[in-house]
PDB file of C-alpha atoms in Angstrom:
ATOM      1  CA  UNK O   1      27.023  69.460 -55.455  1.00 41.00           C
ATOM      2  CA  UNK O   2      30.136  69.578 -53.094  1.00 40.00           C
ATOM      3  CA  UNK O   3      32.580  68.704 -55.840  1.00 40.00           C
ATOM      4  CA  UNK O   4      30.837  71.319 -58.201  1.00 37.00           C
ATOM      5  CA  UNK O   5      31.368  74.123 -55.486  1.00 34.00           C
ATOM      6  CA  UNK O   6      35.173  72.836 -55.101  1.00 38.00           C
ATOM      7  CA  UNK O   7      35.819  73.222 -58.923  1.00 37.00           C
ATOM      8  CA  UNK O   8      33.785  76.657 -58.996  1.00 34.00           C
ATOM      9  CA  UNK O   9      35.897  77.924 -56.043  1.00 37.00           C
ATOM     10  CA  UNK O  10      39.109  76.761 -57.514  1.00 40.00           C
ATOM     11  CA  UNK O  11      38.283  78.348 -61.044  1.00 33.00           C
ATOM     12  CA  UNK O  12      37.309  81.538 -59.230  1.00 31.00           C
ATOM     13  CA  UNK O  13      40.893  81.507 -57.310  1.00 37.00           C
ATOM     14  CA  UNK O  14      42.683  80.925 -60.344  1.00 36.00           C
ATOM     15  CA  UNK O  15      41.418  84.220 -62.014  1.00 32.00           C
ATOM     16  CA  UNK O  16      41.755  86.348 -58.669  1.00 35.00           C
ATOM     17  CA  UNK O  17      45.195  85.508 -57.499  1.00 39.00           C
ATOM     18  CA  UNK O  18      47.768  87.419 -59.184  1.00 39.00           C
ATOM     19  CA  UNK O  19      50.313  85.533 -61.418  1.00 36.00           C
ATOM     20  CA  UNK O  20      53.183  87.177 -59.298  1.00 38.00           C
ATOM     21  CA  UNK O  21      51.662  86.693 -55.667  1.00 43.00           C
ATOM     22  CA  UNK O  22      54.000  84.643 -53.283  1.00 43.00           C
ATOM     23  CA  UNK O  23      52.582  81.633 -51.581  1.00 42.00           C
ATOM     24  CA  UNK O  24      52.196  81.699 -48.146  1.00 46.00           C
ATOM     25  CA  UNK O  25      50.460  79.670 -45.484  1.00 42.00           C
ATOM     26  CA  UNK O  26      49.110  83.335 -44.281  1.00 47.00           C
ATOM     27  CA  UNK O  27      47.562  84.090 -47.247  1.00 52.00           C
ATOM     28  CA  UNK O  28      43.994  82.792 -46.876  1.00 53.00           C
ATOM     29  CA  UNK O  29      43.515  82.693 -50.780  1.00 53.00           C
ATOM     30  CA  UNK O  30      46.290  80.037 -50.839  1.00 52.00           C
ATOM     31  CA  UNK O  31      44.915  78.182 -47.793  1.00 54.00           C
ATOM     32  CA  UNK O  32      41.737  77.863 -49.851  1.00 57.00           C
ATOM     33  CA  UNK O  33      43.784  76.856 -52.844  1.00 57.00           C
ATOM     34  CA  UNK O  34      45.494  73.903 -50.836  1.00 57.00           C
ATOM     35  CA  UNK O  35      42.087  72.653 -49.584  1.00 57.00           C
ATOM     36  CA  UNK O  36      40.271  73.022 -52.959  1.00 60.00           C
ATOM     37  CA  UNK O  37      43.185  71.020 -54.842  1.00 59.00           C
ATOM     38  CA  UNK O  38      43.487  68.377 -52.296  1.00 53.00           C
ATOM     39  CA  UNK O  39      40.009  67.578 -51.905  1.00 53.00           C
ATOM     40  CA  UNK O  40      38.816  66.422 -55.582  1.00 62.00           C
ATOM     41  CA  UNK O  41      36.830  63.082 -55.347  1.00 61.00           C
ATOM     42  CA  UNK O  42      37.605  60.512 -57.767  1.00 65.00           C
ATOM     43  CA  UNK O  43      35.227  59.117 -60.128  1.00 60.00           C
ATOM     44  CA  UNK O  44      35.442  55.468 -60.173  1.00 57.00           C
ATOM     45  CA  UNK O  45      34.418  53.450 -63.140  1.00 56.00           C
ATOM     46  CA  UNK O  46      32.441  50.778 -61.396  1.00 46.00           C
ATOM     47  CA  UNK O  47      32.293  48.415 -64.693  1.00 49.00           C
ATOM     48  CA  UNK O  48      36.190  48.070 -64.207  1.00 55.00           C
ATOM     49  CA  UNK O  49      38.189  46.557 -61.311  1.00 52.00           C
ATOM     50  CA  UNK O  50      41.336  47.909 -60.709  1.00 52.00           C
ATOM     51  CA  UNK O  51      42.750  45.058 -59.303  1.00 54.00           C
ATOM     52  CA  UNK O  52      43.292  42.481 -62.108  1.00 58.00           C
ATOM     53  CA  UNK O  53      45.685  39.340 -62.203  1.00 57.00           C
ATOM     54  CA  UNK O  54      49.192  40.584 -63.188  1.00 66.00           C
ATOM     55  CA  UNK O  55      47.712  43.989 -64.252  1.00 78.00           C
ATOM     56  CA  UNK O  56      47.555  47.099 -62.994  1.00 88.00           C
ATOM     57  CA  UNK O  57      46.033  50.786 -63.936  1.00 92.00           C
ATOM     58  CA  UNK O  58      49.444  52.337 -62.587  1.00 93.00           C
ATOM     59  CA  UNK O  59      52.854  52.213 -63.900  1.00 94.00           C
ATOM     60  CA  UNK O  60      54.110  53.403 -60.356  1.00 94.00           C
ATOM     61  CA  UNK O  61      51.378  51.829 -57.799  1.00 93.00           C
ATOM     62  CA  UNK O  62      53.628  53.627 -54.923  1.00 95.00           C
ATOM     63  CA  UNK O  63      52.549  57.262 -53.898  1.00 96.00           C
ATOM     64  CA  UNK O  64      55.839  59.554 -54.061  1.00 97.00           C
ATOM     65  CA  UNK O  65      56.155  62.665 -52.599  1.00 96.00           C
ATOM     66  CA  UNK O  66      55.468  65.526 -55.116  1.00 96.00           C
ATOM     67  CA  UNK O  67      55.294  69.361 -55.533  1.00 94.00           C
ATOM     68  CA  UNK O  68      52.305  70.919 -56.906  1.00 93.00           C
ATOM     69  CA  UNK O  69      52.753  73.989 -58.979  1.00 92.00           C
ATOM     70  CA  UNK O  70      49.974  76.358 -58.916  1.00 87.00           C
ATOM     71  CA  UNK O  71      50.053  79.345 -61.506  1.00 83.00           C
ATOM     72  CA  UNK O  72      54.061  78.822 -61.685  1.00 84.00           C
ATOM     73  CA  UNK O  73      54.334  78.552 -58.010  1.00 87.00           C
ATOM     74  CA  UNK O  74      55.268  75.616 -55.890  1.00 89.00           C
ATOM     75  CA  UNK O  75      52.450  75.130 -52.927  1.00 87.00           C
ATOM     76  CA  UNK O  76      53.912  74.497 -49.675  1.00 86.00           C
ATOM     77  CA  UNK O  77      51.985  71.668 -48.579  1.00 82.00           C
ATOM     78  CA  UNK O  78      53.407  67.932 -48.862  1.00 84.00           C
ATOM     79  CA  UNK O  79      51.666  65.512 -50.652  1.00 90.00           C
ATOM     80  CA  UNK O  80      52.300  62.490 -52.170  1.00 95.00           C
ATOM     81  CA  UNK O  81      51.027  61.475 -55.814  1.00 96.00           C
ATOM     82  CA  UNK O  82      50.543  58.631 -57.926  1.00 96.00           C
ATOM     83  CA  UNK O  83      49.392  58.530 -61.579  1.00 97.00           C
ATOM     84  CA  UNK O  84      46.312  56.373 -62.541  1.00 95.00           C
ATOM     85  CA  UNK O  85      47.023  55.799 -66.293  1.00 95.00           C
ATOM     86  CA  UNK O  86      43.589  54.223 -66.574  1.00 93.00           C
ATOM     87  CA  UNK O  87      41.193  56.965 -65.278  1.00 92.00           C
ATOM     88  CA  UNK O  88      43.833  59.670 -65.986  1.00 94.00           C
ATOM     89  CA  UNK O  89      43.521  60.971 -62.607  1.00 93.00           C
ATOM     90  CA  UNK O  90      46.394  62.055 -60.624  1.00 95.00           C
ATOM     91  CA  UNK O  91      45.619  60.447 -57.362  1.00 94.00           C
ATOM     92  CA  UNK O  92      46.611  62.068 -53.890  1.00 93.00           C
ATOM     93  CA  UNK O  93      47.479  61.082 -50.385  1.00 92.00           C
ATOM     94  CA  UNK O  94      48.931  62.472 -47.534  1.00 89.00           C
ATOM     95  CA  UNK O  95      50.166  59.310 -46.050  1.00 91.00           C
ATOM     96  CA  UNK O  96      52.993  57.648 -48.932  1.00 93.00           C
ATOM     97  CA  UNK O  97      52.069  54.398 -47.518  1.00 94.00           C
ATOM     98  CA  UNK O  98      48.393  54.244 -48.305  1.00 94.00           C
ATOM     99  CA  UNK O  99      46.944  51.842 -50.888  1.00 91.00           C
ATOM    100  CA  UNK O 100      43.749  53.558 -51.638  1.00 91.00           C
ATOM    101  CA  UNK O 101      42.374  57.081 -51.868  1.00 91.00           C
ATOM    102  CA  UNK O 102      39.422  58.976 -52.662  1.00 89.00           C
ATOM    103  CA  UNK O 103      41.171  62.026 -53.493  1.00 90.00           C
ATOM    104  CA  UNK O 104      42.885  63.508 -56.645  1.00 92.00           C
ATOM    105  CA  UNK O 105      44.434  66.676 -58.037  1.00 91.00           C
ATOM    106  CA  UNK O 106      42.039  68.965 -59.712  1.00 89.00           C
ATOM    107  CA  UNK O 107      42.596  68.838 -63.728  1.00 90.00           C
ATOM    108  CA  UNK O 108      43.407  72.320 -64.783  1.00 90.00           C
ATOM    109  CA  UNK O 109      46.119  73.667 -67.348  1.00 90.00           C
ATOM    110  CA  UNK O 110      47.502  75.983 -64.594  1.00 90.00           C
ATOM    111  CA  UNK O 111      47.894  73.347 -62.047  1.00 92.00           C
ATOM    112  CA  UNK O 112      50.824  70.882 -62.881  1.00 95.00           C
ATOM    113  CA  UNK O 113      53.058  68.639 -60.327  1.00 96.00           C
ATOM    114  CA  UNK O 114      56.657  67.159 -60.217  1.00 96.00           C
ATOM    115  CA  UNK O 115      56.794  63.751 -59.137  1.00 96.00           C
ATOM    116  CA  UNK O 116      60.706  62.443 -58.568  1.00 94.00           C
ATOM    117  CA  UNK O 117      61.950  65.465 -60.991  1.00 94.00           C
ATOM    118  CA  UNK O 118      59.319  64.442 -63.795  1.00 96.00           C
ATOM    119  CA  UNK O 119      56.945  67.216 -64.711  1.00 97.00           C
ATOM    120  CA  UNK O 120      53.183  66.167 -65.389  1.00 97.00           C
ATOM    121  CA  UNK O 121      50.871  68.738 -66.916  1.00 96.00           C
ATOM    122  CA  UNK O 122      47.157  68.412 -67.935  1.00 95.00           C
ATOM    123  CA  UNK O 123      47.136  70.072 -71.485  1.00 93.00           C
ATOM    124  CA  UNK O 124      44.857  70.103 -74.399  1.00 91.00           C
ATOM    125  CA  UNK O 125      45.611  67.390 -77.180  1.00 88.00           C
ATOM    126  CA  UNK O 126      44.822  66.775 -80.611  1.00 76.00           C
ATOM    127  CA  UNK O 127      44.605  63.911 -83.182  1.00 68.00           C
ATOM    128  CA  UNK O 128      45.916  61.151 -81.046  1.00 62.00           C
ATOM    129  CA  UNK O 129      44.246  57.715 -80.742  1.00 62.00           C
ATOM    130  CA  UNK O 130      44.410  58.203 -77.014  1.00 59.00           C
ATOM    131  CA  UNK O 131      43.127  61.601 -77.028  1.00 49.00           C
ATOM    132  CA  UNK O 132      39.301  61.462 -77.574  1.00 54.00           C
ATOM    133  CA  UNK O 133      38.851  63.212 -74.316  1.00 56.00           C
ATOM    134  CA  UNK O 134      40.952  66.349 -75.758  1.00 82.00           C
ATOM    135  CA  UNK O 135      42.738  66.862 -72.597  1.00 90.00           C
ATOM    136  CA  UNK O 136      44.827  64.824 -70.506  1.00 93.00           C
ATOM    137  CA  UNK O 137      47.984  64.262 -68.512  1.00 96.00           C
ATOM    138  CA  UNK O 138      51.394  64.517 -70.275  1.00 97.00           C
ATOM    139  CA  UNK O 139      55.086  63.802 -69.317  1.00 97.00           C
ATOM    140  CA  UNK O 140      57.293  66.523 -69.794  1.00 97.00           C
ATOM    141  CA  UNK O 141      60.260  65.168 -71.517  1.00 98.00           C
ATOM    142  CA  UNK O 142      62.046  68.310 -73.252  1.00 97.00           C
ATOM    143  CA  UNK O 143      61.695  72.173 -72.676  1.00 95.00           C
ATOM    144  CA  UNK O 144      63.383  74.147 -75.050  1.00 95.00           C
ATOM    145  CA  UNK O 145      63.004  77.613 -76.883  1.00 93.00           C
ATOM    146  CA  UNK O 146      60.946  76.341 -80.038  1.00 93.00           C
ATOM    147  CA  UNK O 147      59.966  72.882 -79.223  1.00 95.00           C
ATOM    148  CA  UNK O 148      58.347  71.418 -76.046  1.00 96.00           C
ATOM    149  CA  UNK O 149      58.321  67.389 -76.224  1.00 97.00           C
ATOM    150  CA  UNK O 150      55.480  65.325 -74.320  1.00 97.00           C
ATOM    151  CA  UNK O 151      54.713  61.828 -74.019  1.00 97.00           C
ATOM    152  CA  UNK O 152      51.380  60.626 -73.036  1.00 96.00           C
ATOM    153  CA  UNK O 153      51.342  57.208 -71.354  1.00 96.00           C
ATOM    154  CA  UNK O 154      47.964  55.424 -70.569  1.00 94.00           C
ATOM    155  CA  UNK O 155      46.313  51.973 -69.409  1.00 93.00           C
ATOM    156  CA  UNK O 156      43.878  50.766 -71.505  1.00 90.00           C
ATOM    157  CA  UNK O 157      41.303  48.114 -70.271  1.00 88.00           C
ATOM    158  CA  UNK O 158      40.981  44.901 -72.317  1.00 85.00           C
ATOM    159  CA  UNK O 159      38.095  42.724 -71.760  1.00 84.00           C
ATOM    160  CA  UNK O 160      38.570  39.022 -71.060  1.00 80.00           C
ATOM    161  CA  UNK O 161      38.487  37.147 -74.328  1.00 81.00           C
ATOM    162  CA  UNK O 162      37.170  33.116 -73.862  1.00 82.00           C
ATOM    163  CA  UNK O 163      38.502  30.712 -76.582  1.00 75.00           C
ATOM    164  CA  UNK O 164      35.888  29.792 -78.729  1.00 82.00           C
ATOM    165  CA  UNK O 165      37.858  26.598 -80.089  1.00 82.00           C
ATOM    166  CA  UNK O 166      40.873  24.493 -78.848  1.00 76.00           C
ATOM    167  CA  UNK O 167      43.197  26.395 -81.335  1.00 78.00           C
ATOM    168  CA  UNK O 168      42.237  29.699 -80.079  1.00 76.00           C
ATOM    169  CA  UNK O 169      43.734  31.283 -76.639  1.00 80.00           C
ATOM    170  CA  UNK O 170      41.946  32.931 -73.907  1.00 77.00           C
ATOM    171  CA  UNK O 171      42.911  35.980 -72.514  1.00 78.00           C
ATOM    172  CA  UNK O 172      41.698  37.391 -69.133  1.00 81.00           C
ATOM    173  CA  UNK O 173      41.020  41.057 -68.766  1.00 85.00           C
ATOM    174  CA  UNK O 174      43.637  43.383 -68.472  1.00 86.00           C
ATOM    175  CA  UNK O 175      45.247  46.785 -68.723  1.00 90.00           C
ATOM    176  CA  UNK O 176      47.602  47.271 -71.871  1.00 90.00           C
ATOM    177  CA  UNK O 177      50.113  49.965 -72.149  1.00 93.00           C
ATOM    178  CA  UNK O 178      49.637  52.642 -74.965  1.00 94.00           C
ATOM    179  CA  UNK O 179      51.662  55.793 -75.317  1.00 94.00           C
ATOM    180  CA  UNK O 180      51.495  58.785 -77.712  1.00 94.00           C
ATOM    181  CA  UNK O 181      54.220  61.731 -78.700  1.00 96.00           C
ATOM    182  CA  UNK O 182      53.531  65.065 -78.631  1.00 95.00           C
ATOM    183  CA  UNK O 183      55.255  68.237 -80.002  1.00 95.00           C
ATOM    184  CA  UNK O 184      54.509  71.754 -78.799  1.00 93.00           C
ATOM    185  CA  UNK O 185      55.585  74.968 -80.800  1.00 90.00           C
ATOM    186  CA  UNK O 186      56.131  78.179 -78.922  1.00 82.00           C
ATOM    187  CA  UNK O 187      53.445  79.607 -81.139  1.00 72.00           C
ATOM    188  CA  UNK O 188      50.970  76.868 -80.982  1.00 81.00           C
ATOM    189  CA  UNK O 189      49.480  74.002 -79.160  1.00 85.00           C
ATOM    190  CA  UNK O 190      50.541  70.349 -78.856  1.00 90.00           C
ATOM    191  CA  UNK O 191      50.499  68.288 -81.826  1.00 91.00           C
ATOM    192  CA  UNK O 192      50.593  64.705 -82.158  1.00 92.00           C
ATOM    193  CA  UNK O 193      53.804  62.874 -84.045  1.00 93.00           C
ATOM    194  CA  UNK O 194      54.610  59.408 -84.755  1.00 94.00           C
ATOM    195  CA  UNK O 195      58.126  58.506 -84.161  1.00 95.00           C
ATOM    196  CA  UNK O 196      59.190  57.424 -87.151  1.00 95.00           C
ATOM    197  CA  UNK O 197      61.822  58.646 -89.896  1.00 94.00           C
ATOM    198  CA  UNK O 198      59.240  59.414 -92.299  1.00 94.00           C
ATOM    199  CA  UNK O 199      57.063  61.257 -90.154  1.00 95.00           C
ATOM    200  CA  UNK O 200      59.656  63.331 -88.454  1.00 95.00           C
ATOM    201  CA  UNK O 201      61.150  64.233 -91.743  1.00 93.00           C
ATOM    202  CA  UNK O 202      57.577  65.627 -92.740  1.00 93.00           C
ATOM    203  CA  UNK O 203      57.496  67.664 -89.596  1.00 93.00           C
ATOM    204  CA  UNK O 204      60.868  69.099 -89.910  1.00 93.00           C
ATOM    205  CA  UNK O 205      60.855  69.648 -93.471  1.00 91.00           C
ATOM    206  CA  UNK O 206      62.202  73.003 -93.359  1.00 89.00           C
ATOM    207  CA  UNK O 207      65.327  71.668 -91.577  1.00 90.00           C
ATOM    208  CA  UNK O 208      65.381  68.070 -93.300  1.00 89.00           C
ATOM    209  CA  UNK O 209      69.031  68.380 -93.798  1.00 92.00           C
ATOM    210  CA  UNK O 210      69.991  68.491 -90.393  1.00 94.00           C
ATOM    211  CA  UNK O 211      67.398  66.023 -89.416  1.00 95.00           C
ATOM    212  CA  UNK O 212      69.301  63.504 -91.877  1.00 94.00           C
ATOM    213  CA  UNK O 213      72.509  64.435 -90.371  1.00 94.00           C
ATOM    214  CA  UNK O 214      71.217  63.509 -86.661  1.00 95.00           C
ATOM    215  CA  UNK O 215      69.978  60.433 -87.941  1.00 94.00           C
ATOM    216  CA  UNK O 216      72.911  58.963 -89.730  1.00 93.00           C
ATOM    217  CA  UNK O 217      75.367  60.036 -87.210  1.00 94.00           C
ATOM    218  CA  UNK O 218      73.574  59.532 -83.800  1.00 93.00           C
ATOM    219  CA  UNK O 219      71.845  56.217 -84.349  1.00 90.00           C
ATOM    220  CA  UNK O 220      69.465  54.953 -81.965  1.00 94.00           C
ATOM    221  CA  UNK O 221      65.792  53.765 -81.631  1.00 96.00           C
ATOM    222  CA  UNK O 222      63.068  56.348 -82.283  1.00 95.00           C
ATOM    223  CA  UNK O 223      60.835  54.611 -79.944  1.00 92.00           C
ATOM    224  CA  UNK O 224      62.873  55.152 -76.924  1.00 96.00           C
ATOM    225  CA  UNK O 225      62.274  58.292 -74.823  1.00 97.00           C
ATOM    226  CA  UNK O 226      66.042  59.551 -74.399  1.00 97.00           C
ATOM    227  CA  UNK O 227      66.848  59.320 -78.321  1.00 97.00           C
ATOM    228  CA  UNK O 228      63.937  60.937 -79.379  1.00 97.00           C
ATOM    229  CA  UNK O 229      64.253  63.767 -76.844  1.00 97.00           C
ATOM    230  CA  UNK O 230      67.980  64.314 -78.137  1.00 97.00           C
ATOM    231  CA  UNK O 231      66.742  64.524 -81.326  1.00 97.00           C
ATOM    232  CA  UNK O 232      64.285  67.404 -80.692  1.00 97.00           C
ATOM    233  CA  UNK O 233      66.974  68.781 -78.766  1.00 96.00           C
ATOM    234  CA  UNK O 234      69.265  68.965 -81.540  1.00 96.00           C
ATOM    235  CA  UNK O 235      66.496  70.358 -83.743  1.00 95.00           C
ATOM    236  CA  UNK O 236      65.585  72.837 -81.412  1.00 95.00           C
ATOM    237  CA  UNK O 237      69.154  74.105 -81.114  1.00 94.00           C
ATOM    238  CA  UNK O 238      69.340  74.549 -84.975  1.00 91.00           C
ATOM    239  CA  UNK O 239      66.619  76.789 -84.933  1.00 84.00           C
ATOM    240  CA  UNK O 240      68.229  78.881 -82.322  1.00 80.00           C
ATOM    241  CA  UNK O 241      71.501  78.903 -84.197  1.00 72.00           C
ATOM    242  CA  UNK O 242      69.582  79.970 -87.467  1.00 68.00           C
ATOM    243  CA  UNK O 243      67.869  83.041 -85.564  1.00 61.00           C
TER     244      UNK O 243
END
């Protein structure tokens, strides 16, 4: 009941606070929003332990000082966040040295956060293997005039596998890393893409010659974040020049 009240209250706030409103601790609506944002309870998966041998649900287990962006405005409250890549939760604490917490940032497309310069957004997704929930946290890699590039990184739980014969190997229960790429055009939502030459040639088929030029003159690994970011930035600038 309490969690539902918090969510309902925040939804009402999202639609009643003007987009251009100034963030001020003297504004009672903002104070209420801060309280709501910092009191969403985490729903734990009781069937999966979060402490496994040499395996973790976090890419970064330490809480980091973060900024919470609410309708485009940074809230003044100092908070510490860490991304739980297994549960897809942005866990929250008021103590940077905390090991555990039962609070998480509310999941809403109007609420984003910045952790050590990296922007995380909670957005609708489509077509990816990790996108069964249809919404999720993505890391902002590039923001342009025509294209935005996002990376979705998750930890997937794998149950223990016991060897049936002496020729097979046993595997302990563990979390494994998975990732997906998404491109967003200014006219639409996020679209799942594969970081392969074949797929990118199809996606950028209207500018295939320019893509070929980039791939030939700027050689690199399409699975590397910086290389794919530079490719999308290049294609974005090509579109700007053709306007």
